[in-house]
JSON list of C-alpha atoms in Angstrom, two decimals:
[
{"chain": "A", "resi": 1, "resn": "MET", "atom": "CA", "xyz": [175.61, 167.09, 10.07]},
{"chain": "A", "resi": 2, "resn": "SER", "atom": "CA", "xyz": [173.40, 167.55, 13.22]},
{"chain": "A", "resi": 3, "resn": "GLU", "atom": "CA", "xyz": [176.36, 165.92, 15.00]},
{"chain": "A", "resi": 4, "resn": "SER", "atom": "CA", "xyz": [178.49, 169.43, 14.86]},
{"chain": "A", "resi": 5, "resn": "LEU", "atom": "CA", "xyz": [175.33, 172.04, 15.48]},
{"chain": "A", "resi": 6, "resn": "THR", "atom": "CA", "xyz": [175.82, 173.97, 19.00]},
{"chain": "A", "resi": 7, "resn": "LEU", "atom": "CA", "xyz": [173.07, 175.26, 21.02]},
{"chain": "A", "resi": 8, "resn": "ASP", "atom": "CA", "xyz": [173.92, 178.16, 19.32]},
{"chain": "A", "resi": 9, "resn": "ASP", "atom": "CA", "xyz": [172.29, 176.68, 15.88]},
{"chain": "A", "resi": 10, "resn": "VAL", "atom": "CA", "xyz": [169.09, 176.11, 17.73]},
{"chain": "A", "resi": 11, "resn": "ALA", "atom": "CA", "xyz": [168.61, 179.27, 19.18]},
{"chain": "A", "resi": 12, "resn": "VAL", "atom": "CA", "xyz": [166.15, 180.66, 16.91]},
{"chain": "A", "resi": 13, "resn": "PRO", "atom": "CA", "xyz": [163.74, 177.92, 18.18]},
{"chain": "A", "resi": 14, "resn": "LEU", "atom": "CA", "xyz": [164.52, 178.31, 21.53]},
{"chain": "A", "resi": 15, "resn": "ARG", "atom": "CA", "xyz": [163.66, 182.05, 21.45]},
{"chain": "A", "resi": 16, "resn": "ALA", "atom": "CA", "xyz": [160.54, 181.61, 19.89]},
{"chain": "A", "resi": 17, "resn": "LEU", "atom": "CA", "xyz": [159.79, 179.07, 22.60]},
{"chain": "A", "resi": 18, "resn": "ARG", "atom": "CA", "xyz": [160.60, 181.43, 25.41]},
{"chain": "A", "resi": 19, "resn": "LEU", "atom": "CA", "xyz": [158.32, 184.17, 23.45]},
{"chain": "A", "resi": 20, "resn": "LEU", "atom": "CA", "xyz": [155.41, 182.06, 23.41]},
{"chain": "A", "resi": 21, "resn": "ALA", "atom": "CA", "xyz": [155.90, 181.11, 26.74]},
{"chain": "A", "resi": 22, "resn": "SER", "atom": "CA", "xyz": [155.84, 185.00, 27.79]},
{"chain": "A", "resi": 23, "resn": "ASP", "atom": "CA", "xyz": [153.39, 185.58, 25.55]},
{"chain": "A", "resi": 24, "resn": "PHE", "atom": "CA", "xyz": [150.95, 182.34, 25.81]},
{"chain": "A", "resi": 25, "resn": "GLY", "atom": "CA", "xyz": [151.69, 180.97, 29.08]},
{"chain": "A", "resi": 26, "resn": "HIS", "atom": "CA", "xyz": [147.85, 180.91, 30.12]},
{"chain": "A", "resi": 27, "resn": "LEU", "atom": "CA", "xyz": [147.54, 178.14, 27.28]},
{"chain": "A", "resi": 28, "resn": "PRO", "atom": "CA", "xyz": [147.59, 174.66, 27.78]},
{"chain": "A", "resi": 29, "resn": "ALA", "atom": "CA", "xyz": [151.35, 173.31, 27.82]},
{"chain": "A", "resi": 30, "resn": "PRO", "atom": "CA", "xyz": [152.82, 171.10, 25.10]},
{"chain": "A", "resi": 31, "resn": "ASP", "atom": "CA", "xyz": [155.32, 168.40, 24.50]},
{"chain": "A", "resi": 32, "resn": "VAL", "atom": "CA", "xyz": [157.92, 170.75, 23.03]},
{"chain": "A", "resi": 33, "resn": "HIS", "atom": "CA", "xyz": [160.39, 169.13, 20.56]},
{"chain": "A", "resi": 34, "resn": "VAL", "atom": "CA", "xyz": [163.26, 171.14, 18.87]},
{"chain": "A", "resi": 35, "resn": "SER", "atom": "CA", "xyz": [165.84, 168.98, 16.93]},
{"chain": "A", "resi": 36, "resn": "THR", "atom": "CA", "xyz": [169.20, 169.61, 15.55]},
{"chain": "A", "resi": 37, "resn": "THR", "atom": "CA", "xyz": [167.76, 167.86, 12.05]},
{"chain": "A", "resi": 38, "resn": "TYR", "atom": "CA", "xyz": [165.54, 170.91, 11.93]},
{"chain": "A", "resi": 39, "resn": "PRO", "atom": "CA", "xyz": [167.01, 173.46, 13.87]},
{"chain": "A", "resi": 40, "resn": "GLU", "atom": "CA", "xyz": [164.63, 175.85, 12.82]},
{"chain": "A", "resi": 41, "resn": "ARG", "atom": "CA", "xyz": [161.42, 174.23, 13.48]},
{"chain": "A", "resi": 42, "resn": "LEU", "atom": "CA", "xyz": [159.85, 174.31, 16.82]},
{"chain": "A", "resi": 43, "resn": "GLU", "atom": "CA", "xyz": [157.29, 171.45, 17.54]},
{"chain": "A", "resi": 44, "resn": "LEU", "atom": "CA", "xyz": [154.32, 171.69, 19.57]},
{"chain": "A", "resi": 45, "resn": "ALA", "atom": "CA", "xyz": [152.36, 168.75, 20.61]},
{"chain": "A", "resi": 46, "resn": "PHE", "atom": "CA", "xyz": [149.25, 167.64, 21.97]},
{"chain": "A", "resi": 47, "resn": "HIS", "atom": "CA", "xyz": [148.19, 164.12, 23.00]},
{"chain": "A", "resi": 48, "resn": "ASP", "atom": "CA", "xyz": [144.39, 163.42, 23.22]},
{"chain": "A", "resi": 49, "resn": "ASN", "atom": "CA", "xyz": [143.81, 167.35, 23.62]},
{"chain": "A", "resi": 50, "resn": "LEU", "atom": "CA", "xyz": [142.37, 168.39, 20.59]},
{"chain": "A", "resi": 51, "resn": "PRO", "atom": "CA", "xyz": [140.81, 171.82, 22.47]},
{"chain": "A", "resi": 52, "resn": "GLY", "atom": "CA", "xyz": [144.53, 172.90, 23.33]},
{"chain": "A", "resi": 53, "resn": "PHE", "atom": "CA", "xyz": [145.59, 172.08, 19.41]},
{"chain": "A", "resi": 54, "resn": "GLU", "atom": "CA", "xyz": [142.77, 174.37, 18.67]},
{"chain": "A", "resi": 55, "resn": "MET", "atom": "CA", "xyz": [143.73, 177.00, 21.45]},
{"chain": "A", "resi": 56, "resn": "TRP", "atom": "CA", "xyz": [147.11, 177.50, 19.99]},
{"chain": "A", "resi": 57, "resn": "ARG", "atom": "CA", "xyz": [146.26, 177.69, 16.28]},
{"chain": "A", "resi": 58, "resn": "GLU", "atom": "CA", "xyz": [143.76, 180.59, 17.31]},
{"chain": "A", "resi": 59, "resn": "ALA", "atom": "CA", "xyz": [146.57, 182.64, 19.58]},
{"chain": "A", "resi": 60, "resn": "LEU", "atom": "CA", "xyz": [149.43, 182.09, 16.25]},
{"chain": "A", "resi": 61, "resn": "GLY", "atom": "CA", "xyz": [146.34, 183.45, 13.98]},
{"chain": "A", "resi": 62, "resn": "ILE", "atom": "CA", "xyz": [146.75, 180.19, 12.07]},
{"chain": "A", "resi": 63, "resn": "PHE", "atom": "CA", "xyz": [143.49, 180.09, 9.44]},
{"chain": "A", "resi": 64, "resn": "PRO", "atom": "CA", "xyz": [141.37, 176.55, 10.45]},
{"chain": "A", "resi": 65, "resn": "ASP", "atom": "CA", "xyz": [142.05, 175.88, 6.41]},
{"chain": "A", "resi": 66, "resn": "ALA", "atom": "CA", "xyz": [145.40, 175.57, 6.95]},
{"chain": "A", "resi": 67, "resn": "VAL", "atom": "CA", "xyz": [145.06, 172.60, 9.06]},
{"chain": "A", "resi": 68, "resn": "THR", "atom": "CA", "xyz": [146.17, 169.05, 7.46]},
{"chain": "A", "resi": 69, "resn": "TYR", "atom": "CA", "xyz": [144.17, 166.00, 8.52]},
{"chain": "A", "resi": 70, "resn": "ARG", "atom": "CA", "xyz": [145.68, 162.32, 8.59]},
{"chain": "A", "resi": 71, "resn": "GLU", "atom": "CA", "xyz": [145.03, 159.02, 9.98]},
{"chain": "A", "resi": 72, "resn": "GLN", "atom": "CA", "xyz": [147.76, 156.81, 11.23]},
{"chain": "A", "resi": 73, "resn": "SER", "atom": "CA", "xyz": [147.75, 152.74, 13.28]},
{"chain": "A", "resi": 74, "resn": "ASP", "atom": "CA", "xyz": [145.23, 151.75, 10.49]},
{"chain": "A", "resi": 75, "resn": "GLY", "atom": "CA", "xyz": [142.52, 155.14, 11.04]},
{"chain": "A", "resi": 76, "resn": "ARG", "atom": "CA", "xyz": [142.73, 154.66, 14.90]},
{"chain": "A", "resi": 77, "resn": "THR", "atom": "CA", "xyz": [144.59, 157.98, 15.25]},
{"chain": "A", "resi": 78, "resn": "ARG", "atom": "CA", "xyz": [143.67, 160.93, 13.69]},
{"chain": "A", "resi": 79, "resn": "VAL", "atom": "CA", "xyz": [146.58, 163.61, 13.28]},
{"chain": "A", "resi": 80, "resn": "LEU", "atom": "CA", "xyz": [146.24, 167.59, 13.01]},
{"chain": "A", "resi": 81, "resn": "ARG", "atom": "CA", "xyz": [148.97, 169.18, 11.51]},
{"chain": "A", "resi": 82, "resn": "ALA", "atom": "CA", "xyz": [149.55, 173.37, 10.90]},
{"chain": "A", "resi": 83, "resn": "SER", "atom": "CA", "xyz": [152.44, 175.00, 10.49]},
{"chain": "A", "resi": 84, "resn": "VAL", "atom": "CA", "xyz": [153.15, 179.28, 10.89]},
{"chain": "A", "resi": 85, "resn": "ASP", "atom": "CA", "xyz": [156.53, 181.36, 11.45]},
{"chain": "A", "resi": 86, "resn": "HIS", "atom": "CA", "xyz": [156.92, 183.17, 14.91]},
{"chain": "A", "resi": 87, "resn": "ALA", "atom": "CA", "xyz": [159.73, 184.90, 16.05]},
{"chain": "A", "resi": 88, "resn": "GLY", "atom": "CA", "xyz": [161.62, 183.47, 13.30]},
{"chain": "A", "resi": 89, "resn": "ALA", "atom": "CA", "xyz": [161.05, 180.26, 13.50]},
{"chain": "A", "resi": 90, "resn": "VAL", "atom": "CA", "xyz": [159.01, 178.03, 12.03]},
{"chain": "A", "resi": 91, "resn": "VAL", "atom": "CA", "xyz": [156.29, 176.90, 14.54]},
{"chain": "A", "resi": 92, "resn": "ARG", "atom": "CA", "xyz": [154.83, 173.32, 14.17]},
{"chain": "A", "resi": 93, "resn": "LEU", "atom": "CA", "xyz": [151.52, 172.07, 15.62]},
{"chain": "A", "resi": 94, "resn": "THR", "atom": "CA", "xyz": [150.22, 168.55, 15.86]},
{"chain": "A", "resi": 95, "resn": "ALA", "atom": "CA", "xyz": [147.23, 166.70, 17.42]},
{"chain": "A", "resi": 96, "resn": "TYR", "atom": "CA", "xyz": [146.85, 163.27, 18.22]},
{"chain": "A", "resi": 97, "resn": "ALA", "atom": "CA", "xyz": [143.75, 161.86, 19.44]},
{"chain": "A", "resi": 98, "resn": "ASP", "atom": "CA", "xyz": [142.22, 157.97, 19.09]},
{"chain": "A", "resi": 99, "resn": "ILE", "atom": "CA", "xyz": [139.20, 157.56, 16.61]},
{"chain": "A", "resi": 100, "resn": "VAL", "atom": "CA", "xyz": [136.25, 156.37, 18.48]},
{"chain": "A", "resi": 101, "resn": "ALA", "atom": "CA", "xyz": [134.75, 153.69, 16.83]},
{"chain": "A", "resi": 102, "resn": "PRO", "atom": "CA", "xyz": [130.65, 153.78, 16.87]},
{"chain": "A", "resi": 103, "resn": "VAL", "atom": "CA", "xyz": [129.28, 151.52, 19.08]},
{"chain": "A", "resi": 104, "resn": "LEU", "atom": "CA", "xyz": [126.77, 149.08, 16.92]},
{"chain": "A", "resi": 105, "resn": "VAL", "atom": "CA", "xyz": [123.45, 148.81, 18.53]},
{"chain": "A", "resi": 106, "resn": "GLY", "atom": "CA", "xyz": [120.95, 146.19, 17.47]},
{"chain": "A", "resi": 107, "resn": "GLY", "atom": "CA", "xyz": [123.12, 145.98, 14.00]},
{"chain": "A", "resi": 108, "resn": "ALA", "atom": "CA", "xyz": [122.75, 149.83, 13.29]},
{"chain": "A", "resi": 109, "resn": "ALA", "atom": "CA", "xyz": [125.75, 152.15, 13.39]}
]
């Protein structure tokens, strides 16, 4: 199905991106992803920028308890994720950050 989609078919998330850039241009720039697999979704990703994720979460009015937390890469990377409907698109925020292992000093963590 994705092979037959046109740019018009992903116009909703692109329009949402344009509005976000206009309204929140002062916020940290995320990685932006629009896909024909999920043509209604705009993905904003933050790598090693949890404060940037939090600024966007607050700006979009996403409550903290709506954020999910998981770990990947054998517990070395934390992943925060939240979604909100904005301008007709599903805006998905994702943050990735390294989990720093505790430093052992004298056998104690």
